[in-house]
Short mmCIF file of N, CA, C and O in Angstrom, two decimals:
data_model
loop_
_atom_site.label_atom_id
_atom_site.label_comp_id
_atom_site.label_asym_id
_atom_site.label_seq_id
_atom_site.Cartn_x
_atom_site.Cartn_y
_atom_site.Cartn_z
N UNK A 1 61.67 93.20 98.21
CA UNK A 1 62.29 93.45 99.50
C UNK A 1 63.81 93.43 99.34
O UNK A 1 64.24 92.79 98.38
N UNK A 2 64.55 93.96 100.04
CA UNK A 2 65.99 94.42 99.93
C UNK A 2 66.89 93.70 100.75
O UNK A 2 66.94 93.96 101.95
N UNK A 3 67.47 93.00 100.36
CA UNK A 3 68.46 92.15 101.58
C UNK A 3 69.35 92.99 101.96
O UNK A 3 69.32 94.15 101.55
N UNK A 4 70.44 92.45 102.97
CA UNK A 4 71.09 93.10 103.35
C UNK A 4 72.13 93.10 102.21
O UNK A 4 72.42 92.27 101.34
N UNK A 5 72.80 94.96 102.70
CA UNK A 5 73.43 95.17 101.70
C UNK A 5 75.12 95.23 101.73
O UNK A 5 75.72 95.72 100.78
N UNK A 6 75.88 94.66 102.96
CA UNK A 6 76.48 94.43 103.02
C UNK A 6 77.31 93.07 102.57
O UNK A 6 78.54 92.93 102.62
N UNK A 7 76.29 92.07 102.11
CA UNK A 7 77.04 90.57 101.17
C UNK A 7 76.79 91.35 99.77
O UNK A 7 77.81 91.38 99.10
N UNK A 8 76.02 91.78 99.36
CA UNK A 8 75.50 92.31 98.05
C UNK A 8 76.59 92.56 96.70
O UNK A 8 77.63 93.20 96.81
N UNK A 9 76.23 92.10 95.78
CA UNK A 9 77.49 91.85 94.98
C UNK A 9 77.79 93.78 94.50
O UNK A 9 78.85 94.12 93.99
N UNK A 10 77.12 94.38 94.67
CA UNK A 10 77.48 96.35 94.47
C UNK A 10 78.23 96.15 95.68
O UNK A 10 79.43 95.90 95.56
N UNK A 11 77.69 96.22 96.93
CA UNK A 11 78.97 96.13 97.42
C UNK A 11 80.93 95.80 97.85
O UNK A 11 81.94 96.33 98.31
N UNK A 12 80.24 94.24 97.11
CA UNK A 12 81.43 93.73 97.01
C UNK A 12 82.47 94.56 95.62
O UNK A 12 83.70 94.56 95.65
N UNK A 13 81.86 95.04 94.80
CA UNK A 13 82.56 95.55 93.92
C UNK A 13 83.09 97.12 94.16
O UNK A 13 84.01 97.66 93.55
N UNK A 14 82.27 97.69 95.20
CA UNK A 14 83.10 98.76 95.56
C UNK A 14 83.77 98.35 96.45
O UNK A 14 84.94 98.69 96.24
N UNK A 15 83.60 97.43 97.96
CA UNK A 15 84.90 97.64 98.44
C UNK A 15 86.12 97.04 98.25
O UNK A 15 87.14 97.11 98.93
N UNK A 16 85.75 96.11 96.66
CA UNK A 16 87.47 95.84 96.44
C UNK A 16 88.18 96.89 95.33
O UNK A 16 89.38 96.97 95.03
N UNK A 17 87.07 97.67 94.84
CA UNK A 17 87.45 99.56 94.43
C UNK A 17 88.39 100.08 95.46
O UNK A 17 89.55 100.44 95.24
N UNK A 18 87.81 100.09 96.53
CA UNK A 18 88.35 100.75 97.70
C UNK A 18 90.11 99.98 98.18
O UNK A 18 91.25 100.45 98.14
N UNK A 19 89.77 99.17 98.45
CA UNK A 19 90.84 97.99 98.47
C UNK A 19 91.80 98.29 97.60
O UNK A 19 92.89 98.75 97.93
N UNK A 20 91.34 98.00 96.12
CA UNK A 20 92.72 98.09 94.95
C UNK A 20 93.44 100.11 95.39
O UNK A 20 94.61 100.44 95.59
N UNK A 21 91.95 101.19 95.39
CA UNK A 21 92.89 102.43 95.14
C UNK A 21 93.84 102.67 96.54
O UNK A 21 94.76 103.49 96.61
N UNK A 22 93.35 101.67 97.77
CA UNK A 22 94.12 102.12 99.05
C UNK A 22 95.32 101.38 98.64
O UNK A 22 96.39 101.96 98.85
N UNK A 23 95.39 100.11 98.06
CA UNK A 23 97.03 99.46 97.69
C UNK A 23 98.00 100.22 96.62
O UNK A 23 99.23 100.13 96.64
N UNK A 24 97.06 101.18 95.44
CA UNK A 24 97.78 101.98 94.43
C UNK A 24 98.46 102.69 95.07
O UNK A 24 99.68 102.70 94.89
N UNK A 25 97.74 103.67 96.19
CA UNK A 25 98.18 105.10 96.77
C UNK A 25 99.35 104.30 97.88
O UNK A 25 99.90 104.90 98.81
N UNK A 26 99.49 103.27 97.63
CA UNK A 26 100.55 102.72 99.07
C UNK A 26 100.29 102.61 100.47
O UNK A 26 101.20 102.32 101.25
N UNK A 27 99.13 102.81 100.84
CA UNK A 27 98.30 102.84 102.07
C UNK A 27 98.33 101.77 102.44
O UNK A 27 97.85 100.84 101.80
N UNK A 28 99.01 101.62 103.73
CA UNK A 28 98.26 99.62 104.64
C UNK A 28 97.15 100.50 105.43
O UNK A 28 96.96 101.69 105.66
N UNK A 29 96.43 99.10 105.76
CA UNK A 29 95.15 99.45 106.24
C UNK A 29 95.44 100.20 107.59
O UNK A 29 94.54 100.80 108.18
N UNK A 30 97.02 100.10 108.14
CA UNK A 30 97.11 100.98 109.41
C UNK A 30 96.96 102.79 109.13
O UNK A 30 96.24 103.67 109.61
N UNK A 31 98.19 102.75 107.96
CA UNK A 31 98.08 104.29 107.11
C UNK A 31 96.74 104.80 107.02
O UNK A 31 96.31 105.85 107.51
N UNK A 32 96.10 103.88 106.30
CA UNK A 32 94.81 104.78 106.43
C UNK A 32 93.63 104.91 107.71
O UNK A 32 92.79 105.78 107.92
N UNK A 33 93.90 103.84 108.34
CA UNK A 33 92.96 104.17 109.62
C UNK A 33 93.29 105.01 110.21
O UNK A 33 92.47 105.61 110.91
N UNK A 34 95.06 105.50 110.14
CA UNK A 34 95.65 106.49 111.11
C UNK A 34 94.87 108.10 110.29
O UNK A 34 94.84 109.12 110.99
N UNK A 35 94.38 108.14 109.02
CA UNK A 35 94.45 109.33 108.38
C UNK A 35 93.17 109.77 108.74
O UNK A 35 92.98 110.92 109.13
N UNK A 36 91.84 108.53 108.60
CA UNK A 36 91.10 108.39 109.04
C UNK A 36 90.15 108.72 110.68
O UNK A 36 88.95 108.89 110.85
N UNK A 37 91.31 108.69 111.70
CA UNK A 37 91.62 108.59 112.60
C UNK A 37 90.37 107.22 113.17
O UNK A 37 89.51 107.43 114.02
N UNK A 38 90.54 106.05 112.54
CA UNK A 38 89.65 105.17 113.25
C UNK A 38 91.10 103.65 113.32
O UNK A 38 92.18 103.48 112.75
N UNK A 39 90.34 102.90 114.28
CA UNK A 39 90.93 101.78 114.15
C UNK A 39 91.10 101.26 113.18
O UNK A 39 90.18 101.33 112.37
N UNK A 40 92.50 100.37 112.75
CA UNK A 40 93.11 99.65 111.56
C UNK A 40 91.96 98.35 111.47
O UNK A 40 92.26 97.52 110.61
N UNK A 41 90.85 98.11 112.14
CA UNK A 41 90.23 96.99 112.18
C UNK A 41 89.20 97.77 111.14
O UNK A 41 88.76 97.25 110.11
N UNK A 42 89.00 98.61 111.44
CA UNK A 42 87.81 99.38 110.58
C UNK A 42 88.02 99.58 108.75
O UNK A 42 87.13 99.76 107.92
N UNK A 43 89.33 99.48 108.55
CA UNK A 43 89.22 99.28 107.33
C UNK A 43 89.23 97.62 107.19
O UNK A 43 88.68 97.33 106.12
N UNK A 44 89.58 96.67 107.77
CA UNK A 44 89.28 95.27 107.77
C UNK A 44 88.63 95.02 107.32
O UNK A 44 88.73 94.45 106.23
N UNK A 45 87.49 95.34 107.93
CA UNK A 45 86.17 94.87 108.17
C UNK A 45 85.13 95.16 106.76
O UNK A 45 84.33 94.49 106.09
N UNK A 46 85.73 96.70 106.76
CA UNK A 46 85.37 97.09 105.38
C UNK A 46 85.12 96.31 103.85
O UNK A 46 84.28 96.15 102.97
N UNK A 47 86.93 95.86 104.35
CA UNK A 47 87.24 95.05 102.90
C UNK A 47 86.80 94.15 103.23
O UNK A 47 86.05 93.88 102.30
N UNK A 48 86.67 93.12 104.17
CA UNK A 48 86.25 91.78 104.34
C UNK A 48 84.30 91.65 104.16
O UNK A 48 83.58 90.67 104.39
N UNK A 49 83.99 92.81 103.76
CA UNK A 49 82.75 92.97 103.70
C UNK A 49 81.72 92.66 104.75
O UNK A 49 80.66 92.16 104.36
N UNK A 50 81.98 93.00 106.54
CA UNK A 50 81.84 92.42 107.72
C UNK A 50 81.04 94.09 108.17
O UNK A 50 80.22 94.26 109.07
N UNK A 51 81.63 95.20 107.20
CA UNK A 51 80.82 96.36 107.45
C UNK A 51 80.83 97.19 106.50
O UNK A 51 81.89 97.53 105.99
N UNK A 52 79.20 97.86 105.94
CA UNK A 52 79.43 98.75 104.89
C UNK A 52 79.59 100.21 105.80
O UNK A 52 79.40 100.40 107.00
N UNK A 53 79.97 101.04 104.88
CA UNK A 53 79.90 102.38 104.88
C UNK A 53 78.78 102.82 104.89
O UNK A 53 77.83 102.12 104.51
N UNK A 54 78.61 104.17 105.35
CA UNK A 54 77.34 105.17 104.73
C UNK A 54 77.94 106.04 103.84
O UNK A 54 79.13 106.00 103.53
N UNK A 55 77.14 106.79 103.45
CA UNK A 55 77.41 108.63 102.63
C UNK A 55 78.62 108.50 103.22
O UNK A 55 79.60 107.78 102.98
N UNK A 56 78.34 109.44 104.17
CA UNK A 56 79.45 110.27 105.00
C UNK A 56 80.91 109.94 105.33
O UNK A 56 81.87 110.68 105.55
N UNK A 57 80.76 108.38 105.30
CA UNK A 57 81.65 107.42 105.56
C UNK A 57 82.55 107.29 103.95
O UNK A 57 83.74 107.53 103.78
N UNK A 58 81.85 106.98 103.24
CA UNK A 58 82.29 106.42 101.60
C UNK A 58 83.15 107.41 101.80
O UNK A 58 84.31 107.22 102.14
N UNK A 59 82.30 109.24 101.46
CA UNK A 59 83.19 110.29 101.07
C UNK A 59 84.40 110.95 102.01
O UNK A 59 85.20 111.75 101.53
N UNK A 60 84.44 110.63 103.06
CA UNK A 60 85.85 110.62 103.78
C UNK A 60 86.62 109.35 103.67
O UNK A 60 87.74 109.44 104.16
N UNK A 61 86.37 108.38 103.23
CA UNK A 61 87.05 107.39 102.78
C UNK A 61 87.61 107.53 101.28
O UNK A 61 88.64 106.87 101.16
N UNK A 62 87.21 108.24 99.98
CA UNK A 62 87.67 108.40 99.34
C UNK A 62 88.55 109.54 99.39
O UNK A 62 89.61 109.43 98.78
N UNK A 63 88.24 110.85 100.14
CA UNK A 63 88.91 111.80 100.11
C UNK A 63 90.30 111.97 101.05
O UNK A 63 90.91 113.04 101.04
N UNK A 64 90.73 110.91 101.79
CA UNK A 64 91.48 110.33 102.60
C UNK A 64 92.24 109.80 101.67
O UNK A 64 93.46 109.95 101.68
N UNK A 65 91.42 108.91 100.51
CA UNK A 65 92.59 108.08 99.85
C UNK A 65 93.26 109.01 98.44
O UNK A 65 94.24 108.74 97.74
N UNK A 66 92.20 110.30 98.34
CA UNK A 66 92.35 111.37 97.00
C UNK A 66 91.67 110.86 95.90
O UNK A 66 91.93 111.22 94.75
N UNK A 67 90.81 110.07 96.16
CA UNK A 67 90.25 109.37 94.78
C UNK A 67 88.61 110.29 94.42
O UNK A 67 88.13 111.20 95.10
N UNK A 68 88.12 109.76 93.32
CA UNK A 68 87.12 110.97 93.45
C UNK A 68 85.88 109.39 93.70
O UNK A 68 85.85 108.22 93.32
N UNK A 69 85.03 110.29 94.57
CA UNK A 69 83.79 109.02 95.14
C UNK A 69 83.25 108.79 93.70
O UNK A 69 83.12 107.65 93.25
N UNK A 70 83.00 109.74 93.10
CA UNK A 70 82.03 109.76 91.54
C UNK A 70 82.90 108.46 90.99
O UNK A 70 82.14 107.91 90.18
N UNK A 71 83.75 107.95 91.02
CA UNK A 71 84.14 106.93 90.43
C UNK A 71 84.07 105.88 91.02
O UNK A 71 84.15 104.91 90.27
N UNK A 72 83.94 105.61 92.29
CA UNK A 72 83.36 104.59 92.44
C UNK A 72 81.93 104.19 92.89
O UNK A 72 81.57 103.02 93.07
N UNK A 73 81.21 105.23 93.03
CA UNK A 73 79.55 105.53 92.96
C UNK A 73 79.04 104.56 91.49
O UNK A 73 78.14 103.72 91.42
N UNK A 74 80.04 105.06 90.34
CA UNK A 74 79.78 104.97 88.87
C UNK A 74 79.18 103.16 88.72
O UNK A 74 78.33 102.53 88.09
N UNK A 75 80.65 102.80 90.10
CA UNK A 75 80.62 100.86 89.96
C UNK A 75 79.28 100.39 90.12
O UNK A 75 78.79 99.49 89.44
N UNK A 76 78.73 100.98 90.98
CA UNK A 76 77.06 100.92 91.37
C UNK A 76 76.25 100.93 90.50
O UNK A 76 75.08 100.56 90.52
N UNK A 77 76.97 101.46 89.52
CA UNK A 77 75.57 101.43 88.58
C UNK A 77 76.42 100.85 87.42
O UNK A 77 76.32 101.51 86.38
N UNK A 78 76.99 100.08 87.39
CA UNK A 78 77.50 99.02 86.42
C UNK A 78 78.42 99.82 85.11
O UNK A 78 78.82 99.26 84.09
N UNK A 79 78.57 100.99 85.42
CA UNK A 79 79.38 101.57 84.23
C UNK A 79 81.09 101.56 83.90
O UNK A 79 81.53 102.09 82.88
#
């Protein structure tokens, strides 16, 4: 059976993926919620691991930040 997958340690390792490439590209979490067009709480929450993403979500979240998803998909599977 599958716990939830929002404490889940794959998770936690992509969204501090997400986390480190939004601090490389110079993004505060306002920058990108504004690019995003969602509330600055929404990337919060993200990183604080309080909400995962879906699909649809991940890949406008990487393509927002210019990163390619395939690289952090890859973390998922331990490579």
């Amino acid at each position: 059976m599958m716990g939830k997958t929002v404490s889940s340690e794959e998770n936690g390792r992509l969204t501090k993926w997400l986390k480190d490439k939004r601090q490389e590209k110079g993004h505060t979490m306002r920058s990108l919620a504004q690019i995003l067009g969602t509330p600055h709480s929404f990337i919060g929450k993200i990183e604080n691991q309080e909400r995962r993403l879906d699909v649809v979500e991940f890949m406008r979240y990487c393509y927002a930040l210019e990163v390619d998803p395939i690289e952090g998909l890859a973390l998922l599977k331990g490579e």
